[in-house]
Amino acid sequence: RGVTSAKRPFFYSISARITMKIAAAAVLTLLPVVACFAPSQQVRSTQRTASLSSTIEAPPERVAPDAGYVPEWEDRPGLTPEEFMESDLSKPDLSGMWECPLTRWDYKGIDVKKAQEEAAKMPTCPYEIRATNADIAKGADYFKENKDMIREKLLRHGAIWFRGFELMQSVKGHREMYEALGFDPCLDPLHSSGLRKFSSERDALYEEVNKPSLRGHYIGLHCESTTKRTAAYAAFVCFQRATEGGGRFLVADGAAILAELDTNLLQKLYDRQIRISVSNLDIPPSLPGFVKEGIKNIVDVAVAPKFDMDLEMMYEADGKPGRLQAVETAESPINRHPVTGLPVWFNNAHNHARKLRDRRPCGVPEVGMTEVFYADTMEPLSLEDCLEIKRASEKHITALSMEPGDVLLVDNYRALHGRDVFQGDRYHAVSWFTWDDNEEWRGNERRIVEKNAMNQAINQMMDFLPKDFESNQS
């Protein structure tokens, strides 16, 4: 396992009533990107609005996705929130961490069939390391002494599941672990969006998608990546498992999925490439064309650049009249691993394809519904192709039963991750890492903490939103 016009006053008279809504909606529109990311939240309402209506005519049945391997829970105890959130104040403040590095693309000239044959030879992902009493007693020294072995296993297997260690049951212990392994923290690829809230900023630790309002939302498989930026590695830690059930962390090998997929489909997607829309803003279709272009320019010039993504604002890409979509540039669904050169399935189609989201538990209103397109024609992926991606991906999912102190160490160019629905309260967190042994790949950009106002403002706004909502997009 883009407005200049003789009728400019008219434009502003119309937009005077909606500019503030557009500005706010535009910010929220671009928020629920990738993944799993944390989707926008829907307020309870007794009436359906046009912006929340589904793009499909007859809603399909929603079925929870399957997994290839589902290990049993062990019910190991953890610490109280006051205990696990404690930071070691004697350690340096890491809030000025590295920027997330640029994505390393290397996809040209791949022989798809040979790539599948090569990928099929890869060992099981994830590799499991279960702590012995002696390992637990060593604390951080275990990771110092076994650094080389652990880094080698990570490169070979794509992910390592550390089970039963007590060190990582707290924020300070989690930091001790990754520092002992020599990892260098960086920002989340989507940090500038404001969606990524820190658990402990000084320890370079982000909160995962734990909000009660999102517990009924299934996060599909994705790499923590955009076409522009990709973290090299990640360490996902469990401080508190879901109190009323569920919340399994999902991981799957990009090599295994590549080997599993139908060769003809894989060749088609490799030849045509894909594009992903990350958000929608539904504009009244009856508005004059120049007004709609003005709205598009407002979003394109004033909002989109703040999200540090290569986005193109496009109208009606998914066929819905008046819909303005933020669409990433074309990308290959297959990419060579930067270190090993191994071709792997490296994309977020399983998480972002609308036809898959419409068929599983989903808590995202229309503003945050994503879609995957064939890049050459901008047609959404067919249902047949989506279902093959679903089959091949879910066959290789390990639905981890992570308990307090467990960590999943991930090579972000090899393994994909996600999260199942849960009930009750859950607290998982994650640290992202840059290239610690290659300064050119890491780059020289560091976070400018003084420019963090947007992130903080959006997170404060999100905290005021309801903690629960009804998901009813169908």
Short mmCIF file of C-alpha atoms in Angstrom, two decimals:
data_model
loop_
_atom_site.label_atom_id
_atom_site.label_comp_id
_atom_site.label_asym_id
_atom_site.label_seq_id
_atom_site.Cartn_x
_atom_site.Cartn_y
_atom_site.Cartn_z
CA ARG A 1 0.00 0.00 0.00
CA GLY A 2 -9.98 43.83 -18.27
CA VAL A 3 -12.93 49.58 -18.56
CA THR A 4 -12.64 52.55 -20.58
CA SER A 5 -15.84 53.84 -22.24
CA ALA A 6 -17.81 56.95 -23.24
CA LYS A 7 -20.50 55.52 -20.96
CA ARG A 8 -18.23 55.37 -17.94
CA PRO A 9 -20.72 57.26 -15.67
CA PHE A 10 -23.38 54.64 -16.50
CA PHE A 11 -21.03 51.87 -15.55
CA TYR A 12 -20.28 53.42 -12.23
CA SER A 13 -23.94 54.18 -11.53
CA ILE A 14 -24.71 50.49 -11.94
CA SER A 15 -21.66 49.24 -10.15
CA ALA A 16 -22.07 51.71 -7.26
CA ARG A 17 -24.66 49.35 -5.80
CA ILE A 18 -22.67 46.20 -6.37
CA THR A 19 -18.99 47.20 -6.24
CA MET A 20 -18.73 46.50 -2.55
CA LYS A 21 -20.43 43.15 -3.03
CA ILE A 22 -18.12 42.34 -5.93
CA ALA A 23 -15.04 43.28 -3.96
CA ALA A 24 -16.08 41.12 -1.04
CA ALA A 25 -17.34 38.30 -3.24
CA ALA A 26 -14.20 38.46 -5.36
CA VAL A 27 -12.06 37.91 -2.30
CA LEU A 28 -14.24 35.07 -1.13
CA THR A 29 -14.49 33.80 -4.70
CA LEU A 30 -10.81 33.12 -4.97
CA LEU A 31 -10.47 31.72 -1.48
CA PRO A 32 -11.63 28.11 -1.75
CA VAL A 33 -8.84 26.99 -4.01
CA VAL A 34 -7.34 23.52 -4.17
CA ALA A 35 -8.00 21.98 -1.44
CA CYS A 36 -8.80 20.85 0.29
CA PHE A 37 -8.31 23.31 0.91
CA ALA A 38 -10.82 25.11 3.09
CA PRO A 39 -14.04 25.71 1.09
CA SER A 40 -16.26 28.77 1.50
CA GLN A 41 -19.02 28.40 4.05
CA GLN A 42 -22.76 28.63 3.36
CA VAL A 43 -25.14 30.36 5.77
CA ARG A 44 -28.32 28.53 6.72
CA SER A 45 -31.18 29.67 4.52
CA THR A 46 -34.70 28.55 3.78
CA GLN A 47 -34.49 29.76 0.20
CA ARG A 48 -32.20 28.67 -2.59
CA THR A 49 -30.48 31.50 -4.49
CA ALA A 50 -29.36 31.49 -8.11
CA SER A 51 -25.71 31.62 -7.09
CA LEU A 52 -26.11 28.38 -5.16
CA SER A 53 -28.02 26.44 -7.78
CA SER A 54 -26.33 23.40 -9.20
CA THR A 55 -24.84 23.25 -12.66
CA ILE A 56 -26.31 19.80 -13.14
CA GLU A 57 -29.95 19.15 -13.96
CA ALA A 58 -30.60 16.03 -11.92
CA PRO A 59 -28.47 15.60 -8.80
CA PRO A 60 -26.74 12.23 -8.61
CA GLU A 61 -26.63 10.21 -5.44
CA ARG A 62 -23.86 11.24 -3.07
CA VAL A 63 -21.77 8.30 -1.94
CA ALA A 64 -18.77 8.39 0.36
CA PRO A 65 -15.64 7.33 -1.58
CA ASP A 66 -13.91 4.09 -0.82
CA ALA A 67 -10.31 3.38 0.12
CA GLY A 68 -7.97 0.53 -0.66
CA TYR A 69 -6.74 0.07 2.91
CA VAL A 70 -8.47 1.11 6.14
CA PRO A 71 -6.42 0.30 9.25
CA GLU A 72 -8.14 -0.04 12.60
CA TRP A 73 -8.20 2.63 15.31
CA GLU A 74 -6.19 1.98 18.45
CA ASP A 75 -7.82 4.57 20.77
CA ARG A 76 -4.55 5.96 22.09
CA PRO A 77 -4.96 8.89 24.53
CA GLY A 78 -3.59 12.36 23.91
CA LEU A 79 -3.07 15.67 25.72
CA THR A 80 -5.55 18.40 26.56
CA PRO A 81 -5.74 21.39 24.15
CA GLU A 82 -3.89 23.53 26.68
CA GLU A 83 -1.13 20.96 26.79
CA PHE A 84 -0.78 20.13 23.09
CA MET A 85 -0.84 23.82 22.02
CA GLU A 86 2.11 24.72 24.27
CA SER A 87 5.13 26.13 22.41
CA ASP A 88 8.76 26.16 23.51
CA LEU A 89 9.37 29.91 23.92
CA SER A 90 13.10 29.35 24.25
CA LYS A 91 13.28 28.45 20.56
CA PRO A 92 13.58 31.10 17.82
CA ASP A 93 10.41 32.54 16.26
CA LEU A 94 9.98 31.02 12.78
CA SER A 95 7.29 33.46 11.56
CA GLY A 96 9.72 34.87 8.96
CA MET A 97 9.99 31.47 7.29
CA TRP A 98 10.84 30.82 3.64
CA GLU A 99 8.31 31.48 0.89
CA CYS A 100 6.86 28.34 -0.64
CA PRO A 101 9.17 27.37 -3.53
CA LEU A 102 8.17 27.55 -7.18
CA THR A 103 6.78 24.37 -8.71
CA ARG A 104 9.40 22.21 -10.40
CA TRP A 105 7.86 21.20 -13.74
CA ASP A 106 9.54 18.51 -15.82
CA TYR A 107 6.95 16.77 -17.99
CA LYS A 108 8.05 16.94 -21.63
CA GLY A 109 8.97 13.83 -23.60
CA ILE A 110 7.37 11.25 -21.29
CA ASP A 111 6.57 7.87 -22.81
CA VAL A 112 3.31 7.19 -21.00
CA LYS A 113 3.37 3.41 -21.29
CA LYS A 114 6.98 3.12 -20.12
CA ALA A 115 6.22 5.56 -17.31
CA GLN A 116 3.44 3.28 -16.11
CA GLU A 117 5.72 0.26 -16.18
CA GLU A 118 8.34 2.12 -14.16
CA ALA A 119 5.81 3.45 -11.66
CA ALA A 120 4.40 -0.03 -11.06
CA LYS A 121 7.75 -1.12 -9.60
CA MET A 122 7.62 1.36 -6.72
CA PRO A 123 7.25 0.07 -3.15
CA THR A 124 4.24 0.54 -0.88
CA CYS A 125 3.15 4.02 0.18
CA PRO A 126 3.05 4.93 2.99
CA TYR A 127 5.92 3.25 4.80
CA GLU A 128 5.00 2.64 8.43
CA ILE A 129 7.27 3.19 11.42
CA ARG A 130 5.74 2.09 14.71
CA ALA A 131 7.44 3.29 17.87
CA THR A 132 8.83 0.82 20.39
CA ASN A 133 9.15 1.72 24.04
CA ALA A 134 12.84 2.36 23.44
CA ASP A 135 12.05 4.67 20.52
CA ILE A 136 9.55 6.61 22.65
CA ALA A 137 12.07 6.99 25.46
CA LYS A 138 14.63 8.57 23.11
CA GLY A 139 12.30 11.45 22.18
CA ALA A 140 13.85 13.72 19.53
CA ASP A 141 17.08 11.72 19.64
CA TYR A 142 15.33 8.87 17.81
CA PHE A 143 14.85 11.15 14.80
CA LYS A 144 18.38 12.55 14.98
CA GLU A 145 19.89 9.07 15.06
CA ASN A 146 17.69 7.80 12.22
CA LYS A 147 17.65 10.93 10.05
CA ASP A 148 19.39 9.38 7.05
CA MET A 149 17.26 6.25 7.09
CA ILE A 150 14.04 8.25 7.39
CA ARG A 151 14.96 10.62 4.57
CA GLU A 152 15.86 7.65 2.35
CA LYS A 153 12.58 5.87 3.09
CA LEU A 154 10.64 9.08 2.37
CA LEU A 155 12.27 9.43 -1.04
CA ARG A 156 11.69 5.77 -1.88
CA HIS A 157 8.13 5.32 -0.58
CA GLY A 158 6.70 8.88 -0.89
CA ALA A 159 5.29 9.03 2.65
CA ILE A 160 6.02 7.72 6.15
CA TRP A 161 3.43 7.13 8.85
CA PHE A 162 4.94 7.48 12.32
CA ARG A 163 2.69 5.66 14.80
CA GLY A 164 2.72 5.59 18.57
CA PHE A 165 5.34 8.30 19.23
CA GLU A 166 4.60 10.48 22.25
CA LEU A 167 7.00 13.29 21.27
CA MET A 168 4.69 14.68 18.58
CA GLN A 169 1.61 14.87 20.79
CA SER A 170 2.33 18.61 21.28
CA VAL A 171 3.30 21.62 19.16
CA LYS A 172 6.74 21.83 20.72
CA GLY A 173 7.37 18.11 20.23
CA HIS A 174 6.27 18.26 16.60
CA ARG A 175 8.83 21.03 16.02
CA GLU A 176 11.54 19.01 17.75
CA MET A 177 10.80 16.14 15.40
CA TYR A 178 11.06 18.04 12.13
CA GLU A 179 14.11 20.01 13.26
CA ALA A 180 15.85 16.77 14.18
CA LEU A 181 15.21 15.54 10.62
CA GLY A 182 16.68 18.74 9.14
CA PHE A 183 13.51 20.05 7.49
CA ASP A 184 13.30 23.80 6.74
CA PRO A 185 9.76 25.27 7.11
CA CYS A 186 8.08 27.37 4.42
CA LEU A 187 4.73 29.04 3.80
CA ASP A 188 1.73 27.15 2.53
CA PRO A 189 1.37 27.51 -1.28
CA LEU A 190 -1.94 29.28 -0.64
CA HIS A 191 -0.81 31.38 2.30
CA SER A 192 -1.49 34.71 0.53
CA SER A 193 -5.14 33.74 0.12
CA GLY A 194 -5.76 34.24 3.81
CA LEU A 195 -7.27 30.79 4.17
CA ARG A 196 -4.36 29.21 5.88
CA LYS A 197 -4.65 29.86 9.59
CA PHE A 198 -1.71 29.16 11.85
CA SER A 199 -1.96 26.83 14.79
CA SER A 200 1.37 28.19 16.04
CA GLU A 201 2.94 30.84 13.81
CA ARG A 202 6.22 30.90 15.69
CA ASP A 203 6.53 27.14 15.14
CA ALA A 204 5.59 27.26 11.41
CA LEU A 205 2.53 25.11 12.08
CA TYR A 206 -0.74 25.58 10.20
CA GLU A 207 -4.14 24.32 11.26
CA GLU A 208 -5.65 21.71 8.98
CA VAL A 209 -9.29 21.80 7.85
CA ASN A 210 -10.83 21.17 11.25
CA LYS A 211 -13.73 23.67 11.28
CA PRO A 212 -17.02 22.10 12.39
CA SER A 213 -18.71 23.76 9.38
CA LEU A 214 -16.52 21.67 7.10
CA ARG A 215 -16.72 18.34 8.84
CA GLY A 216 -19.25 17.00 6.33
CA HIS A 217 -17.03 17.92 3.37
CA TYR A 218 -14.88 15.21 1.81
CA ILE A 219 -11.50 16.54 0.64
CA GLY A 220 -10.32 14.56 -2.35
CA LEU A 221 -6.79 13.62 -3.25
CA HIS A 222 -4.51 16.53 -4.12
CA CYS A 223 -0.91 17.65 -3.98
CA GLU A 224 -0.38 20.81 -1.91
CA SER A 225 0.40 22.57 -5.14
CA THR A 226 -0.65 25.19 -7.66
CA THR A 227 0.79 25.60 -11.12
CA LYS A 228 3.07 28.25 -9.53
CA ARG A 229 4.11 26.98 -6.10
CA THR A 230 4.58 23.60 -4.46
CA ALA A 231 5.91 22.70 -1.03
CA ALA A 232 8.62 20.05 -1.20
CA TYR A 233 7.55 18.13 1.89
CA ALA A 234 4.91 18.17 4.62
CA ALA A 235 4.43 16.80 8.13
CA PHE A 236 0.77 16.26 9.08
CA VAL A 237 0.26 15.75 12.81
CA CYS A 238 -2.70 14.59 14.86
CA PHE A 239 -3.21 16.27 18.23
CA GLN A 240 -6.85 15.21 18.65
CA ARG A 241 -8.75 12.69 16.57
CA ALA A 242 -12.41 13.36 15.76
CA THR A 243 -14.35 12.96 18.99
CA GLU A 244 -17.45 11.41 17.42
CA GLY A 245 -15.93 9.41 14.59
CA GLY A 246 -14.48 9.72 11.10
CA GLY A 247 -11.83 12.19 10.04
CA ARG A 248 -9.42 9.69 8.58
CA PHE A 249 -6.45 11.27 6.82
CA LEU A 250 -6.09 10.02 3.25
CA VAL A 251 -2.87 9.34 1.39
CA ALA A 252 -2.18 7.72 -1.98
CA ASP A 253 0.91 7.11 -4.09
CA GLY A 254 1.06 9.20 -7.29
CA ALA A 255 3.18 6.46 -8.84
CA ALA A 256 0.64 3.75 -8.05
CA ILE A 257 -2.22 5.85 -9.48
CA LEU A 258 -0.21 6.48 -12.64
CA ALA A 259 0.42 2.78 -13.08
CA GLU A 260 -3.25 1.94 -12.41
CA LEU A 261 -4.93 4.43 -14.78
CA ASP A 262 -6.18 3.35 -18.20
CA THR A 263 -3.29 3.98 -20.59
CA ASN A 264 -5.46 5.55 -23.29
CA LEU A 265 -6.95 8.02 -20.83
CA LEU A 266 -3.56 8.84 -19.41
CA GLN A 267 -2.18 9.49 -22.90
CA LYS A 268 -5.18 11.70 -23.73
CA LEU A 269 -4.81 13.80 -20.61
CA TYR A 270 -1.03 14.06 -21.08
CA ASP A 271 -1.46 15.20 -24.71
CA ARG A 272 -4.31 17.63 -24.04
CA GLN A 273 -3.21 18.76 -20.54
CA ILE A 274 -5.68 20.08 -17.98
CA ARG A 275 -6.81 23.41 -16.53
CA ILE A 276 -8.52 23.88 -13.19
CA SER A 277 -11.05 26.55 -12.26
CA VAL A 278 -10.70 27.35 -8.60
CA SER A 279 -13.71 29.61 -7.98
CA ASN A 280 -16.88 31.15 -9.42
CA LEU A 281 -18.57 34.56 -9.31
CA ASP A 282 -22.07 34.46 -10.80
CA ILE A 283 -22.86 37.78 -12.55
CA PRO A 284 -26.40 38.51 -13.86
CA PRO A 285 -26.19 37.41 -17.53
CA SER A 286 -28.40 40.35 -18.57
CA LEU A 287 -25.78 42.96 -17.60
CA PRO A 288 -24.28 44.88 -20.57
CA GLY A 289 -21.10 43.37 -21.93
CA PHE A 290 -18.90 46.30 -20.95
CA VAL A 291 -20.19 46.10 -17.37
CA LYS A 292 -19.29 42.44 -17.18
CA GLU A 293 -15.86 43.21 -18.62
CA GLY A 294 -15.45 45.91 -15.96
CA ILE A 295 -16.26 43.43 -13.24
CA LYS A 296 -13.81 40.99 -14.75
CA ASN A 297 -11.09 43.66 -14.75
CA ILE A 298 -11.76 44.58 -11.13
CA VAL A 299 -11.23 41.00 -10.09
CA ASP A 300 -8.33 40.41 -12.47
CA VAL A 301 -6.38 43.57 -11.57
CA ALA A 302 -7.30 44.27 -7.97
CA VAL A 303 -7.91 40.88 -6.44
CA ALA A 304 -6.38 37.96 -8.31
CA PRO A 305 -2.73 39.11 -7.98
CA LYS A 306 -3.03 38.98 -4.20
CA PHE A 307 -3.40 35.22 -4.39
CA ASP A 308 0.02 34.50 -5.89
CA MET A 309 -1.39 32.14 -8.49
CA ASP A 310 -1.25 32.12 -12.29
CA LEU A 311 -4.96 32.76 -12.90
CA GLU A 312 -6.98 33.78 -15.95
CA MET A 313 -10.45 35.23 -15.42
CA MET A 314 -12.84 33.61 -17.89
CA TYR A 315 -16.59 33.89 -18.46
CA GLU A 316 -18.77 30.82 -18.78
CA ALA A 317 -16.01 28.23 -19.05
CA ASP A 318 -18.33 25.64 -17.53
CA GLY A 319 -21.30 26.74 -19.69
CA LYS A 320 -23.27 28.61 -17.03
CA PRO A 321 -24.42 32.07 -18.31
CA GLY A 322 -22.79 34.98 -16.51
CA ARG A 323 -20.37 32.88 -14.49
CA LEU A 324 -16.90 34.40 -14.04
CA GLN A 325 -14.32 31.77 -13.23
CA ALA A 326 -10.74 31.97 -12.03
CA VAL A 327 -8.83 29.37 -14.04
CA GLU A 328 -5.27 28.23 -13.55
CA THR A 329 -2.92 27.98 -16.52
CA ALA A 330 -2.55 24.66 -18.36
CA GLU A 331 -0.61 21.93 -16.64
CA SER A 332 0.46 18.40 -17.32
CA PRO A 333 -1.24 15.75 -15.18
CA ILE A 334 2.06 13.83 -15.17
CA ASN A 335 5.30 15.27 -13.82
CA ARG A 336 8.73 13.87 -13.12
CA HIS A 337 9.83 13.88 -9.51
CA PRO A 338 12.50 16.62 -9.12
CA VAL A 339 14.95 14.32 -7.35
CA THR A 340 14.32 10.79 -8.63
CA GLY A 341 13.05 11.66 -12.13
CA LEU A 342 10.18 9.18 -11.66
CA PRO A 343 7.05 10.18 -13.63
CA VAL A 344 4.02 10.34 -11.30
CA TRP A 345 0.37 11.40 -11.28
CA PHE A 346 0.83 15.03 -10.09
CA ASN A 347 -2.43 17.00 -10.15
CA ASN A 348 -5.59 17.75 -8.16
CA ALA A 349 -8.24 16.29 -10.49
CA HIS A 350 -9.63 13.83 -7.94
CA ASN A 351 -10.35 16.72 -5.55
CA HIS A 352 -11.39 19.40 -8.08
CA ALA A 353 -13.45 17.60 -10.74
CA ARG A 354 -17.06 18.82 -10.41
CA LYS A 355 -18.54 15.52 -11.51
CA LEU A 356 -16.80 13.81 -8.61
CA ARG A 357 -17.68 16.49 -6.05
CA ASP A 358 -21.33 16.23 -7.06
CA ARG A 359 -21.24 12.52 -6.26
CA ARG A 360 -19.75 12.54 -2.76
CA PRO A 361 -20.26 14.43 0.53
CA CYS A 362 -19.59 18.09 -0.30
CA GLY A 363 -20.03 21.26 1.77
CA VAL A 364 -19.08 23.83 -0.87
CA PRO A 365 -21.52 26.46 -2.21
CA GLU A 366 -21.36 27.40 -5.90
CA VAL A 367 -18.83 30.17 -5.30
CA GLY A 368 -16.30 27.55 -4.32
CA MET A 369 -17.11 24.70 -6.67
CA THR A 370 -14.13 23.81 -8.81
CA GLU A 371 -13.87 22.15 -12.20
CA VAL A 372 -11.25 20.41 -14.31
CA PHE A 373 -11.07 21.06 -18.07
CA TYR A 374 -9.23 19.62 -21.04
CA ALA A 375 -6.81 22.50 -21.64
CA ASP A 376 -7.02 22.47 -25.44
CA THR A 377 -10.81 22.90 -25.71
CA MET A 378 -11.81 24.09 -22.20
CA GLU A 379 -14.45 21.38 -22.02
CA PRO A 380 -14.98 19.84 -18.59
CA LEU A 381 -13.65 16.32 -18.18
CA SER A 382 -16.21 13.76 -19.21
CA LEU A 383 -17.97 11.64 -16.62
CA GLU A 384 -16.31 8.55 -18.02
CA ASP A 385 -12.85 10.04 -17.55
CA CYS A 386 -13.71 11.32 -14.07
CA LEU A 387 -14.92 7.91 -12.98
CA GLU A 388 -11.71 6.26 -14.18
CA ILE A 389 -9.69 8.82 -12.19
CA LYS A 390 -11.89 8.04 -9.20
CA ARG A 391 -11.46 4.27 -9.56
CA ALA A 392 -7.69 4.34 -9.97
CA SER A 393 -7.17 6.92 -7.21
CA GLU A 394 -9.40 5.42 -4.55
CA LYS A 395 -8.03 1.92 -5.09
CA HIS A 396 -4.70 3.20 -3.77
CA ILE A 397 -5.95 5.32 -0.86
CA THR A 398 -4.83 4.41 2.62
CA ALA A 399 -7.36 5.92 5.04
CA LEU A 400 -5.11 6.46 8.02
CA SER A 401 -6.36 6.05 11.56
CA MET A 402 -4.15 8.85 12.90
CA GLU A 403 -4.17 9.21 16.67
CA PRO A 404 -2.53 11.78 19.00
CA GLY A 405 1.19 11.98 18.26
CA ASP A 406 0.96 10.27 14.87
CA VAL A 407 2.64 12.10 11.99
CA LEU A 408 2.43 11.53 8.25
CA LEU A 409 5.59 12.75 6.57
CA VAL A 410 4.89 13.38 2.86
CA ASP A 411 6.99 13.91 -0.25
CA ASN A 412 4.63 16.39 -1.95
CA TYR A 413 5.86 15.53 -5.46
CA ARG A 414 5.13 11.84 -4.98
CA ALA A 415 2.12 11.35 -2.68
CA LEU A 416 -1.35 12.91 -2.73
CA HIS A 417 -3.45 13.52 0.37
CA GLY A 418 -7.03 14.28 1.46
CA ARG A 419 -9.44 13.95 4.39
CA ASP A 420 -12.64 12.04 5.02
CA VAL A 421 -15.72 13.52 6.70
CA PHE A 422 -15.91 13.54 10.48
CA GLN A 423 -18.19 14.18 13.42
CA GLY A 424 -17.50 16.12 16.60
CA ASP A 425 -14.26 18.04 17.17
CA ARG A 426 -10.93 17.27 15.51
CA TYR A 427 -7.51 18.93 15.66
CA HIS A 428 -4.85 18.11 13.09
CA ALA A 429 -2.10 20.47 11.93
CA VAL A 430 0.60 20.62 9.26
CA SER A 431 4.03 22.09 8.63
CA TRP A 432 5.26 22.67 5.07
CA PHE A 433 8.91 22.47 4.09
CA THR A 434 11.08 23.85 1.32
CA TRP A 435 14.15 22.33 -0.31
CA ASP A 436 16.66 22.20 2.54
CA ASP A 437 19.52 20.86 0.42
CA ASN A 438 19.13 22.91 -2.79
CA GLU A 439 19.33 26.71 -2.45
CA GLU A 440 18.50 27.30 -6.12
CA TRP A 441 15.25 25.35 -5.85
CA ARG A 442 14.45 26.92 -2.47
CA GLY A 443 14.94 30.50 -3.75
CA ASN A 444 15.74 33.57 -1.67
CA GLU A 445 12.22 34.77 -0.82
CA ARG A 446 11.23 34.95 2.80
CA ARG A 447 7.91 35.86 4.31
CA ILE A 448 7.42 39.56 5.08
CA VAL A 449 5.38 39.40 8.25
CA GLU A 450 4.39 43.08 8.00
CA LYS A 451 2.48 42.26 4.80
CA ASN A 452 0.29 39.70 6.52
CA ALA A 453 -2.73 42.01 6.97
CA MET A 454 -4.82 40.32 4.27
CA ASN A 455 -4.28 36.88 5.70
CA GLN A 456 -5.22 37.99 9.20
CA ALA A 457 -8.25 40.04 8.08
CA ILE A 458 -9.71 37.17 6.08
CA ASN A 459 -9.16 34.70 8.88
CA GLN A 460 -10.89 37.03 11.34
CA MET A 461 -13.79 37.36 8.90
CA MET A 462 -13.98 33.59 8.50
CA ASP A 463 -14.12 33.20 12.28
CA PHE A 464 -17.33 35.28 12.36
CA LEU A 465 -19.08 32.98 9.89
CA PRO A 466 -21.39 30.26 11.19
CA LYS A 467 -19.69 27.22 12.59
CA ASP A 468 -22.24 24.94 10.97
CA PHE A 469 -24.30 25.16 7.81
CA GLU A 470 -26.53 23.05 5.66
CA SER A 471 -24.90 21.72 2.54
CA ASN A 472 -27.52 21.68 -0.20
CA GLN A 473 -26.09 22.26 -3.65
CA SER A 474 -28.04 19.55 -5.38
#
